Amino acid sequence: MTSPLNPLSRSEDEQGAQVLEKIERVRQARQHKFYLRDTHITLSHGSGGKATHNLIEGIFGPAFSNPLLDRMDDAATFTVTGQSPRLAFTTDSYVVNPLFFPGGDIGKLAVHGTVNDLAMAGARPLYLSAGFILEEGFAIADLRRIVASMASAAREAGVTIVTGDTKVVQRGKGDGLFINTAGVGSLHPAAHVGQDYLQPGDVILLSGPIGDHGAAILLAREALEIESAIQSDTAPLHTLVANLLDAVGAQVHCLKDPTRGGVATSLNEMAQASEVAVVLDEAAIPVRPDVRGICEILGLDPLTIANEGKLLAVVAPEAADAALAVMQAHPLGRDAAIIGTVQAEPAALVFMRTAIGGKRVLDMLVGDPLPRIC
Amino acid sequence: MTSPLNPLSRSEDEQGAQVLEKIERVRQARQHKFYLRDTHITLSHGSGGKATHNLIEGIFGPAFSNPLLDRMDDAATFTVTGQSPRLAFTTDSYVVNPLFFPGGDIGKLAVHGTVNDLAMAGARPLYLSAGFILEEGFAIADLRRIVASMASAAREAGVTIVTGDTKVVQRGKGDGLFINTAGVGSLHPAAHVGQDYLQPGDVILLSGPIGDHGAAILLAREALEIESAIQSDTAPLHTLVANLLDAVGAQVHCLKDPTRGGVATSLNEMAQASEVAVVLDEAAIPVRPDVRGICEILGLDPLTIANEGKLLAVVAPEAADAALAVMQAHPLGRDAAIIGTVQAEPAALVFMRTAIGGKRVLDMLVGDPLPRIC
């Protein structure tokens, strides 16, 4: 019997021809992906999805090219001398709107986001920098609240903010407050992860229900007056990662927090970097009913909206059960699930076996339905 | 005979009473400096001068307090394990306006600024991060130019941009482009520098003429139509620092690049952190005639405007001549000069012996005559 996660055994698949045709179209489109046609920045360039990739591959990648950057992981890893431990280094700017939302604020997000980017490299987060770009007229009381929230998030995550910078721009040239955090961490000895390390047969785990952050931001925006208990899932994932690496470190091939662009974009990045296929089981992907409801009302796909406290782990098949048990034993992984597998072919694509037995190609996020989500 | 750099031997000083009165006023004012009265952000909070200090000491310092941050140096230094080399870590956001100016652009500045912050910690700059906050509608052609300039500045400085991030904000919620760079470097074995390490008797060196960057930005702003050859001095200072540390490392007590707030603010920071007096000889401070002219026309003091390719070095007296020779032998230190000395008293103040024989207390920059200089 064919596994439900292997929808591409063509003999039993009446939709095979259509799927193959789609594959060919996507392949052809991707041959052009490094050609950036745009003449001006659009909001889509900040989506974390396809347009962001085009911008990165079209401009930043070629200009700054070097072996560390070219891996395009969320954090760069290196040793400063032969003797020292391997380090991870990462940066993110935060422009989320509104600044305060159910479950968090820009300050908490700025700490968790960078802690998580270090964790996804398999690193223990140690030191953060904090750069503030303030707009003239911003209320000092709001700044105090945000800074207190950052300090508390840093304390809880066990990281230290060791260096910072403050700039001010004129009224109308910013939007209240933007924060950049960069982070330095030391790699777990067992960490050998990268989005190009996926192997056919690997199993894909997700640490919990998706879409909460995106839905919370959406609800916090003024235009919507829907009563809901949805909160951002923003949380620091480094202890969950440490537990995973302690238990099955050598079998963990990739870790990724599906933030901007969501699970669909993260898995497409992995599938492309590793030149493998990712096959998902839609029924296995946890989504809270209220998040699913909001997404249906607004025509959004929970698979392409941002999470701030979830991770995808790709592990060797023999370690899948142990990895799942470790995740479920952690407060941030209680609802973890196995959501898919990795296949050799067709390379660079993500497929979804839908709940009603169909299958579809799952692409990266195109456009930006939710600008300034983080 | 009293040294010309010791204007405070009261017996020969008919202005002594007035100076002492001013000292007392400044001291009293400083006792209140950690109390932030402002309710909203003003451009002065981004000046790098007094208001920036009030914001940092009033909000960021108390909230994030830890031994590394509390030093308030331009970069934090630490070891990741007992065995590894000491590292330096720093961040700066760049919001300079205009984006392109004589002698440079925001991209070049974003590389040099962070390279220099690492160098001022006594570190060899190694890795940079780059975070971009783009405004919807920004021209991709301008982005390409800026990114190419960053890449070329990084190549010339021998640093690698290893990780990055891109965000986009809606039209009218940004100003074209803001860049954050953070940097990691490894400390020179002889580096033991800090703004709290000044000792009475130390000698203060300046690597070249001041005010070029500020004047260049000023001239680049549309309102001014003055013909001038003034260019920003933006330059990476790490090889000059390495030469200095190779030659007289143990005798170098402090290194600082006088950017926002200029030489006056940098020296006040040192005097306060080290609880010493700094005494300057105005005639010894190099300022290009055209820069001096622009400053006079516009009522600006070259001592409070930004430099992006100059450094202040505070060295033990026995190393002063050697340090000066090393600086003058480097292309970026050809016009280096000894500009002052350190005294024990009156603590936390900077004095200027003026060219006409008077003396004045030189305070930090107050207000912000030149917003968004870097």
XYZ file of C-alpha atoms in Angstrom:
748
model
C 0.000 0.000 0.000
C 1.196 3.452 -0.853
C 1.676 5.822 2.065
C -0.919 8.588 2.279
C 2.046 10.938 2.258
C 3.181 9.739 -1.150
C 0.602 11.142 -3.531
C 2.849 11.036 -6.563
C 2.914 7.346 -7.400
C 1.472 8.154 -10.784
C -0.062 4.753 -11.561
C -2.806 5.244 -8.996
C -3.168 8.936 -9.549
C -5.778 10.157 -11.988
C -4.616 13.752 -11.479
C -1.022 12.890 -12.359
C -0.992 14.544 -15.759
C -2.283 17.838 -14.415
C 0.224 17.770 -11.590
C 3.097 17.127 -13.989
C 1.955 19.959 -16.198
C 1.891 22.301 -13.197
C 5.351 21.107 -12.197
C 6.680 22.020 -15.616
C 5.084 25.479 -15.478
C 6.513 26.157 -12.025
C 9.937 24.913 -13.150
C 9.932 27.187 -16.155
C 8.820 30.136 -14.056
C 11.616 29.461 -11.575
C 14.296 29.565 -14.234
C 13.496 33.258 -14.430
C 13.240 33.884 -10.737
C 16.595 35.613 -10.397
C 15.626 38.188 -12.943
C 14.125 41.062 -11.013
C 11.729 42.902 -13.312
C 10.410 45.410 -10.785
C 11.569 49.006 -11.001
C 10.204 50.069 -7.608
C 9.767 48.469 -4.216
C 6.270 47.149 -3.517
C 4.835 45.787 -0.279
C 5.223 42.286 -1.721
C 8.994 42.674 -1.498
C 8.537 42.585 2.265
C 6.164 39.608 2.358
C 8.832 36.998 2.976
C 7.415 35.187 -0.046
C 8.253 35.091 -3.711
C 8.872 38.806 -4.284
C 11.194 38.957 -1.246
C 13.121 36.022 -2.680
C 13.352 37.711 -6.057
C 14.736 40.836 -4.387
C 17.254 38.860 -2.355
C 18.320 36.635 -5.248
C 18.273 39.520 -7.713
C 20.106 42.180 -5.698
C 21.488 41.276 -2.273
C 22.699 37.758 -3.098
C 24.817 38.610 -6.140
C 26.253 41.822 -4.609
C 27.240 40.370 -1.226
C 27.900 36.781 -2.383
C 30.108 34.710 -0.059
C 29.936 31.109 1.133
C 28.247 31.993 4.440
C 25.586 34.290 3.005
C 24.957 32.115 -0.042
C 23.503 29.372 2.181
C 20.588 31.769 2.748
C 19.844 30.278 6.156
C 18.213 32.461 8.805
C 21.539 32.801 10.625
C 25.147 32.570 9.467
C 27.417 30.162 11.344
C 31.194 30.356 11.582
C 34.171 29.953 13.868
C 36.279 32.986 14.665
C 39.410 30.886 15.110
C 40.008 27.153 14.771
C 39.823 26.779 18.556
C 36.613 28.611 19.328
C 33.110 27.134 19.375
C 31.024 27.590 16.278
C 28.979 30.763 16.461
C 25.716 31.827 14.854
C 24.952 35.431 13.860
C 21.635 36.782 12.600
C 19.618 39.988 12.199
C 15.995 41.046 11.735
C 14.238 44.388 11.607
C 10.747 44.636 13.063
C 8.140 46.938 11.542
C 4.991 45.237 12.820
C 1.817 47.294 12.782
C 0.182 47.818 15.243
C 2.984 48.007 17.811
C 0.812 46.331 20.464
C -1.352 43.308 19.663
C -3.019 40.428 21.549
C -0.243 38.259 22.943
C 2.631 40.668 22.448
C 4.185 43.813 21.058
C 7.011 44.820 18.744
C 9.569 44.595 21.567
C 8.717 41.034 22.547
C 8.685 40.079 18.874
C 12.095 41.677 18.310
C 13.613 39.530 21.050
C 11.799 36.290 20.205
C 12.358 36.616 16.464
C 16.111 36.904 16.746
C 16.336 34.309 19.535
C 14.438 31.963 17.211
C 16.629 32.662 14.191
C 19.647 31.693 16.309
C 17.826 28.627 17.633
C 16.981 27.518 14.077
C 20.721 27.437 13.345
C 21.030 25.068 16.310
C 22.539 27.781 18.492
C 22.077 28.781 22.102
C 21.218 32.514 21.911
C 23.627 34.589 24.010
C 23.834 38.263 23.090
C 21.485 40.637 21.306
C 21.925 44.117 19.893
C 18.999 46.531 19.704
C 18.723 49.374 17.185
C 15.788 51.764 17.433
C 14.523 54.052 14.672
C 12.077 56.423 16.337
C 9.714 58.862 14.656
C 9.622 62.400 16.009
C 6.521 62.721 18.209
C 6.475 59.083 19.351
C 5.191 58.828 22.917
C 7.914 58.130 25.469
C 5.344 56.177 27.518
C 4.906 53.737 24.612
C 8.658 53.479 24.237
C 8.972 52.630 27.930
C 6.344 49.922 27.626
C 8.046 48.390 24.599
C 11.506 48.545 26.143
C 10.203 46.935 29.356
C 8.627 44.193 27.276
C 11.935 43.610 25.430
C 13.825 43.486 28.703
C 11.403 40.980 30.156
C 11.445 38.826 26.994
C 15.255 38.862 27.023
C 15.366 37.906 30.698
C 12.951 35.017 30.172
C 14.927 33.779 27.177
C 18.233 34.064 29.039
C 19.795 36.450 26.526
C 21.527 39.746 27.226
C 21.077 42.953 25.233
C 24.678 44.156 25.168
C 24.811 46.949 22.607
C 22.382 49.339 20.998
C 21.712 52.393 18.891
C 19.006 55.047 18.651
C 18.107 57.162 15.632
C 15.260 59.629 15.188
C 13.585 60.589 11.912
C 11.261 63.506 11.278
C 7.523 63.211 11.721
C 6.080 61.480 8.663
C 9.369 59.799 7.736
C 8.883 56.729 9.917
C 5.998 55.028 11.690
C 6.381 55.397 15.427
C 9.094 52.840 16.012
C 11.116 50.289 14.084
C 13.448 47.925 15.939
C 16.374 45.930 14.649
C 17.867 43.165 16.719
C 20.935 41.171 15.769
C 22.049 38.169 17.774
C 25.077 36.018 18.497
C 24.833 32.459 19.791
C 27.015 29.413 20.235
C 26.180 26.280 18.305
C 25.051 23.073 19.964
C 27.818 20.495 19.380
C 25.318 18.208 17.607
C 23.912 20.938 15.363
C 24.428 20.318 11.660
C 21.331 21.808 10.162
C 20.596 23.714 6.982
C 17.772 24.152 4.535
C 19.888 22.307 1.950
C 20.275 19.196 4.170
C 16.912 17.539 3.502
C 17.164 13.863 2.434
C 14.539 11.697 0.721
C 12.757 9.751 3.434
C 13.084 12.512 6.042
C 10.052 13.262 8.150
C 8.661 16.778 8.693
C 7.430 17.799 12.126
C 5.565 20.948 13.085
C 5.624 22.087 16.721
C 2.008 23.270 16.971
C -0.984 24.982 15.356
C -0.245 27.570 12.684
C -1.527 31.015 11.777
C -2.042 32.417 15.288
C 0.350 35.355 14.909
C -0.978 36.414 11.520
C -4.574 36.122 12.667
C -3.877 38.087 15.874
C -2.275 40.951 13.938
C -5.128 40.975 11.486
C -7.644 41.206 14.306
C -5.666 43.952 16.005
C -5.918 46.167 12.934
C -8.640 48.699 13.343
C -10.823 47.791 10.407
C -11.794 44.430 11.871
C -14.337 44.132 14.637
C -14.462 40.406 15.175
C -14.601 39.156 18.763
C -11.901 36.550 19.227
C -9.562 35.074 21.805
C -6.798 34.576 19.217
C -3.384 35.660 20.473
C -0.004 35.876 18.792
C 2.026 32.720 19.446
C 5.246 34.741 19.862
C 7.604 32.656 22.006
C 11.301 31.784 22.279
C 11.938 28.329 20.815
C 15.546 27.783 21.842
C 14.907 25.399 24.751
C 12.668 23.251 22.560
C 15.469 23.162 19.989
C 18.070 22.338 22.645
C 15.962 19.403 23.861
C 15.607 18.161 20.286
C 19.343 18.413 19.602
C 20.204 16.777 22.927
C 17.955 13.826 22.064
C 18.408 13.270 18.322
C 20.890 15.959 17.243
C 22.645 14.019 14.493
C 19.309 13.114 12.920
C 17.973 16.682 12.764
C 18.600 17.938 9.213
C 16.764 21.262 9.233
C 15.036 23.608 11.663
C 12.991 26.579 10.521
C 10.498 28.912 12.143
C 7.797 29.618 9.571
C 7.444 33.387 10.072
C 6.715 35.703 7.105
C 5.333 33.628 4.255
C 4.283 30.870 6.643
C 4.773 27.104 6.485
C 4.246 27.023 2.710
C 7.094 29.454 2.048
C 9.479 27.820 4.542
C 8.952 24.372 3.045
C 9.384 25.698 -0.491
C 12.687 27.280 0.564
C 13.858 23.929 1.919
C 12.620 21.960 -1.104
C 14.440 24.338 -3.453
C 17.666 24.482 -1.440
C 17.801 20.684 -1.012
C 16.403 19.863 -4.487
C 13.846 17.470 -3.073
C 10.062 17.232 -2.976
C 8.106 17.860 0.213
C 4.779 16.084 0.550
C 2.341 17.277 3.209
C -0.754 15.703 4.663
C -3.270 18.525 5.029
C -5.283 16.677 7.671
C -2.198 16.418 9.887
C -1.454 20.159 9.957
C -2.775 21.668 13.186
C -4.804 24.882 12.819
C -7.005 26.236 15.611
C -10.692 26.383 14.609
C -10.947 30.128 15.290
C -7.832 30.823 13.208
C -9.201 28.674 10.423
C -12.481 30.588 10.652
C -10.830 34.010 10.407
C -8.734 32.823 7.460
C -11.809 31.498 5.656
C -13.710 34.751 6.188
C -10.816 36.763 4.796
C -9.727 34.376 2.080
C -6.314 33.715 3.611
C -4.460 30.414 3.711
C -3.127 29.558 7.207
C -0.190 27.914 5.399
C 1.072 31.251 4.098
C 0.569 33.432 7.163
C 3.178 34.138 9.795
C 3.905 32.271 13.005
C 6.243 33.583 15.699
C 6.436 30.631 18.088
C 6.377 27.534 15.887
C 9.075 25.505 14.228
C 9.413 22.978 11.456
C 11.910 20.190 12.112
C 13.074 17.853 9.364
C 14.521 14.670 10.838
C 15.762 11.291 9.603
C 12.897 8.746 9.595
C 14.402 6.621 12.385
C 14.376 9.657 14.710
C 10.851 10.859 13.919
C 9.062 9.241 16.837
C 11.704 10.306 19.356
C 11.687 13.864 17.977
C 7.901 14.017 18.209
C 8.003 12.796 21.798
C 10.615 15.428 22.740
C 8.537 18.169 21.146
C 5.290 17.053 22.767
C 7.007 16.984 26.166
C 7.887 20.709 25.867
C 5.264 23.361 26.715
C 5.751 24.983 23.290
C 5.409 21.674 21.422
C 2.449 20.030 23.133
C 0.459 19.935 19.878
C 3.395 18.924 17.675
C 2.592 16.654 14.759
C 4.221 14.813 11.893
C 2.910 16.660 8.848
C 4.798 15.265 5.885
C 7.764 13.548 4.315
C 10.580 14.290 1.905
C 10.882 12.565 -1.485
C 13.589 12.689 -4.113
C 11.307 13.756 -6.953
C 9.965 16.077 -8.306
C 12.747 18.265 -6.992
C 12.124 21.737 -5.562
C 8.380 21.418 -5.123
C 5.946 21.126 -2.230
C 2.751 19.091 -2.546
C -0.283 18.871 -0.380
C -2.436 15.755 -0.110
C -5.720 17.483 0.717
C -8.244 16.300 3.274
C -10.646 15.242 0.527
C -8.029 13.049 -1.155
C -6.866 15.446 -3.888
C -3.444 16.937 -4.214
C -2.072 20.311 -5.143
C 1.212 22.083 -5.610
C 1.757 24.396 -2.655
C 3.706 27.450 -3.767
C 5.464 30.158 -1.793
C 3.443 33.154 -0.756
C 2.818 35.395 -3.761
C 1.890 39.043 -3.117
C 1.424 40.225 0.444
C -2.019 39.854 1.994
C -0.708 40.987 5.396
C 2.017 43.630 5.143
C 4.067 44.443 8.255
C 3.205 41.266 10.113
C 6.523 41.324 12.020
C 55.860 76.745 33.813
C 52.301 75.634 33.432
C 51.572 73.658 30.307
C 49.405 75.511 27.779
C 47.109 72.511 28.074
C 46.556 73.101 31.777
C 44.309 76.116 31.935
C 42.979 75.379 35.356
C 45.846 76.385 37.593
C 43.653 78.920 39.256
C 46.406 81.240 40.487
C 47.142 82.463 36.965
C 43.562 82.385 35.836
C 41.508 85.534 36.105
C 38.518 83.662 34.724
C 38.767 80.983 37.389
C 35.747 82.062 39.396
C 33.495 82.078 36.390
C 34.767 78.685 35.299
C 34.166 77.219 38.734
C 30.671 78.638 38.782
C 29.951 77.036 35.424
C 31.370 73.743 36.687
C 28.971 73.812 39.590
C 26.019 74.553 37.327
C 26.935 71.723 34.949
C 27.422 69.347 37.879
C 24.034 70.199 39.321
C 22.396 69.795 35.947
C 24.045 66.407 35.544
C 22.667 65.102 38.797
C 19.297 65.267 37.103
C 20.360 63.883 33.783
C 18.856 60.437 34.325
C 15.448 61.931 34.807
C 13.843 62.034 31.399
C 11.279 64.825 31.372
C 10.229 64.552 27.750
C 6.879 62.992 26.936
C 7.504 62.622 23.202
C 10.472 61.884 20.978
C 12.102 64.934 19.400
C 14.811 65.112 16.768
C 17.280 65.952 19.548
C 16.890 62.419 20.888
C 18.675 61.280 17.743
C 21.449 63.876 17.844
C 23.951 61.675 19.636
C 24.271 64.502 22.144
C 22.693 65.292 25.467
C 19.080 64.333 24.651
C 20.229 60.984 23.232
C 22.133 60.368 26.443
C 19.106 61.256 28.514
C 17.016 58.805 26.516
C 19.608 56.046 26.847
C 20.254 56.659 30.539
C 16.578 57.232 31.280
C 15.041 54.313 29.391
C 17.334 51.819 27.677
C 20.061 51.671 30.326
C 17.848 50.889 33.333
C 15.632 48.426 31.432
C 18.411 46.407 29.793
C 21.064 46.917 32.487
C 23.872 44.337 32.508
C 27.635 44.614 32.973
C 28.386 44.586 29.226
C 25.784 47.168 28.220
C 26.383 49.367 31.250
C 29.874 50.184 29.991
C 28.099 52.177 27.243
C 30.997 51.659 24.837
C 30.307 51.651 21.112
C 30.686 47.867 21.007
C 30.253 45.158 23.623
C 33.145 42.765 24.154
C 32.936 39.262 25.576
C 34.203 35.712 25.274
C 31.776 32.983 24.309
C 33.741 30.384 26.246
C 36.880 30.628 28.345
C 38.943 29.316 25.441
C 37.776 31.496 22.595
C 39.239 34.855 21.575
C 37.523 37.928 22.920
C 34.850 39.146 20.545
C 33.304 42.548 19.922
C 29.675 43.033 18.878
C 28.024 46.294 17.827
C 25.063 47.710 15.918
C 24.039 50.951 14.223
C 21.060 52.003 12.158
C 21.617 54.484 9.341
C 18.968 57.040 8.419
C 21.180 59.615 6.691
C 19.436 62.097 4.462
C 20.136 62.459 1.564
C 21.019 58.859 0.697
C 23.762 59.981 -1.673
C 26.196 62.751 -0.771
C 29.657 63.961 -1.795
C 32.127 61.273 -0.764
C 29.643 58.497 -0.083
C 26.160 57.158 0.391
C 24.129 55.423 3.086
C 25.496 52.000 2.082
C 29.147 52.968 2.406
C 28.363 54.689 5.715
C 26.555 51.591 7.011
C 29.657 49.476 6.399
C 32.237 52.000 7.606
C 30.242 52.998 10.679
C 29.984 49.481 12.028
C 33.536 48.568 10.995
C 34.660 51.629 12.961
C 32.594 50.801 16.045
C 34.294 47.394 16.114
C 37.703 48.997 15.528
C 37.131 51.416 18.438
C 36.739 48.378 20.709
C 40.161 47.270 19.483
C 38.667 44.560 17.294
C 39.402 43.303 13.823
C 36.026 43.536 12.044
C 35.016 40.151 10.588
C 31.323 39.711 9.890
C 28.484 42.154 9.268
C 24.727 41.749 9.143
C 22.590 44.025 6.977
C 18.935 44.833 7.673
C 17.016 46.954 5.167
C 13.789 48.828 5.846
C 12.500 49.920 2.441
C 9.659 52.301 1.703
C 7.108 51.220 -0.868
C 7.913 53.013 -4.117
C 11.670 53.211 -3.545
C 13.556 52.913 -6.842
C 15.215 49.539 -7.341
C 17.964 51.317 -9.312
C 18.862 53.336 -6.203
C 18.795 50.185 -4.114
C 21.181 48.507 -6.561
C 23.570 51.463 -6.361
C 23.524 51.460 -2.570
C 23.952 47.702 -2.310
C 26.860 47.807 -4.771
C 28.449 50.543 -2.695
C 28.019 48.462 0.495
C 29.523 45.430 -1.202
C 32.495 47.411 -2.400
C 33.022 49.062 1.016
C 32.865 45.635 2.696
C 35.348 44.170 0.217
C 37.778 47.048 0.743
C 37.482 46.741 4.528
C 37.943 42.967 4.414
C 34.622 42.208 6.115
C 31.924 39.809 4.964
C 28.185 40.496 5.015
C 26.944 37.094 6.176
C 23.299 37.554 7.104
C 20.531 39.994 6.308
C 16.879 40.936 6.408
C 14.497 43.000 4.296
C 11.310 44.691 5.407
C 9.005 46.995 3.454
C 6.742 49.689 4.906
C 3.938 51.534 3.149
C 4.536 54.742 1.244
C 4.748 57.601 3.739
C 5.718 55.318 6.641
C 9.462 55.384 5.965
C 11.899 57.511 3.982
C 13.228 55.548 1.045
C 15.671 53.334 2.856
C 17.015 52.758 6.348
C 19.865 50.316 6.901
C 20.959 48.575 10.071
C 24.310 46.853 10.240
C 25.550 44.857 13.192
C 29.087 43.533 13.343
C 31.208 40.892 15.007
C 34.984 41.173 15.347
C 37.831 39.563 17.236
C 39.785 41.637 19.701
C 43.426 42.513 19.203
C 45.349 40.729 21.973
C 46.697 44.071 23.223
C 43.299 45.791 23.235
C 42.165 46.946 26.653
C 40.276 50.095 25.834
C 37.176 51.729 27.225
C 35.781 55.186 27.725
C 36.190 54.673 31.473
C 39.939 53.933 31.195
C 41.247 57.506 30.924
C 44.038 58.341 33.405
C 45.291 61.755 34.515
C 48.301 62.564 32.374
C 47.010 60.727 29.307
C 47.398 62.442 25.966
C 44.571 62.871 23.444
C 45.265 62.386 19.754
C 42.942 63.127 16.846
C 43.569 61.375 13.517
C 42.738 64.302 11.209
C 40.598 67.352 10.435
C 37.069 67.342 11.807
C 33.633 68.258 10.526
C 33.973 67.051 6.922
C 31.089 64.576 7.070
C 28.676 66.974 8.713
C 29.579 69.760 6.328
C 29.240 67.479 3.283
C 25.753 66.342 4.345
C 24.760 69.917 4.991
C 25.895 70.961 1.537
C 24.133 68.002 -0.058
C 20.800 69.120 1.344
C 18.849 70.963 -1.268
C 18.399 74.266 0.470
C 22.084 75.128 0.263
C 23.681 76.278 -2.940
C 27.245 76.808 -1.870
C 29.977 75.644 -4.251
C 32.401 73.512 -2.311
C 34.796 70.613 -2.682
C 33.978 69.301 0.800
C 33.447 65.550 0.880
C 32.394 63.204 3.626
C 35.428 61.650 5.321
C 33.689 58.263 5.593
C 36.439 55.622 5.824
C 37.192 52.357 7.619
C 39.610 52.986 10.482
C 40.415 49.410 11.522
C 43.864 49.188 9.927
C 44.883 52.469 11.551
C 43.712 51.040 14.889
C 45.532 47.744 14.279
C 48.778 49.625 13.599
C 48.301 51.640 16.784
C 47.628 48.552 18.892
C 50.548 46.669 17.319
C 52.872 49.543 18.225
C 51.675 50.781 21.622
C 48.697 48.552 22.460
C 49.126 48.448 26.224
C 49.365 52.242 26.372
C 46.149 52.898 24.415
C 43.404 53.576 26.969
C 40.523 54.650 24.767
C 39.592 54.799 21.096
C 36.501 56.590 19.845
C 35.239 57.758 16.479
C 33.548 61.120 17.006
C 30.429 60.576 14.888
C 27.043 62.050 15.952
C 27.671 64.839 18.448
C 31.250 65.247 17.234
C 34.512 65.524 19.157
C 32.908 67.560 21.943
C 30.338 64.879 22.726
C 32.822 61.991 22.491
C 35.237 63.661 24.881
C 32.459 64.504 27.328
C 31.400 60.852 27.290
C 34.951 59.821 28.136
C 35.388 62.490 30.808
C 32.147 61.426 32.481
C 32.802 57.691 32.261
C 36.377 58.045 33.570
C 35.595 60.860 36.040
C 38.474 62.969 34.783
C 38.860 66.346 33.123
C 39.803 66.674 29.468
C 41.661 69.813 28.463
C 41.884 70.690 24.781
C 44.058 73.117 22.888
C 41.794 74.741 20.292
C 44.703 75.774 18.076
C 45.817 72.142 17.804
C 42.499 70.821 16.507
C 42.658 70.421 12.742
C 39.695 71.828 10.791
C 39.805 72.402 7.029
C 39.364 76.083 6.110
C 36.334 75.402 3.905
C 34.680 73.348 6.652
C 35.389 76.110 9.133
C 33.886 78.602 6.696
C 30.676 76.638 6.210
C 30.338 76.193 9.958
C 30.814 79.920 10.551
C 28.210 80.838 7.932
C 25.700 78.474 9.488
C 26.560 79.041 13.122
C 27.726 75.469 13.717
C 30.659 74.345 15.841
C 32.937 71.856 14.036
C 33.489 70.273 17.453
C 29.874 69.105 17.654
C 29.327 67.918 14.099
C 29.779 64.373 12.888
C 32.863 62.703 11.458
C 32.822 59.275 9.825
C 36.514 58.621 9.242
C 38.293 60.122 12.250
C 39.263 58.745 15.610
C 40.257 60.007 19.011
C 42.941 57.974 20.771
C 43.768 58.463 24.431
C 47.211 57.109 25.239
C 49.603 57.068 28.157
C 51.980 60.072 27.976
C 55.067 57.938 27.322
C 53.422 56.483 24.200
C 52.119 59.752 22.753
C 54.946 60.412 20.306
C 55.025 56.835 19.053
C 51.240 56.821 18.651
C 51.344 60.091 16.716
C 54.056 58.726 14.420
C 52.035 55.551 13.740
C 48.940 57.589 12.942
C 50.783 60.017 10.673
C 52.319 57.083 8.775
C 48.821 55.789 7.856
C 46.924 57.336 4.921
C 43.925 58.050 7.171
C 46.047 59.670 9.876
C 48.387 61.900 7.884
C 47.093 65.037 9.614
C 46.905 63.501 13.081
C 47.642 65.824 15.989
C 47.933 65.860 19.746
C 44.960 67.976 20.815
C 44.799 67.729 24.583
C 45.502 66.018 27.859
C 43.669 64.370 30.717
C 43.664 65.784 34.252
C 42.264 64.420 37.479
C 40.120 67.452 38.274
C 37.485 68.805 37.798
C 36.023 65.409 37.070
C 33.598 64.779 34.207
C 34.224 68.022 32.344
C 35.876 69.064 29.083
C 37.659 72.397 28.757
C 38.931 74.252 25.765
C 41.937 76.580 25.868
C 40.879 78.895 23.058
C 43.175 80.300 20.391
C 42.962 83.763 21.955
C 44.035 82.473 25.361
C 40.640 82.164 27.027
C 39.040 78.998 28.203
C 35.562 77.580 28.148
C 33.685 74.526 29.254
C 32.918 72.425 26.189
C 29.639 70.629 26.658
C 28.037 67.802 24.737
C 25.912 68.681 21.771
C 22.591 70.099 22.941
C 19.663 70.028 20.502
C 20.231 68.779 16.978
C 21.393 71.279 14.384
C 21.846 68.510 11.803
C 19.274 65.736 12.108
C 19.855 62.469 10.229
C 23.570 62.980 9.696
C 24.253 59.225 9.658
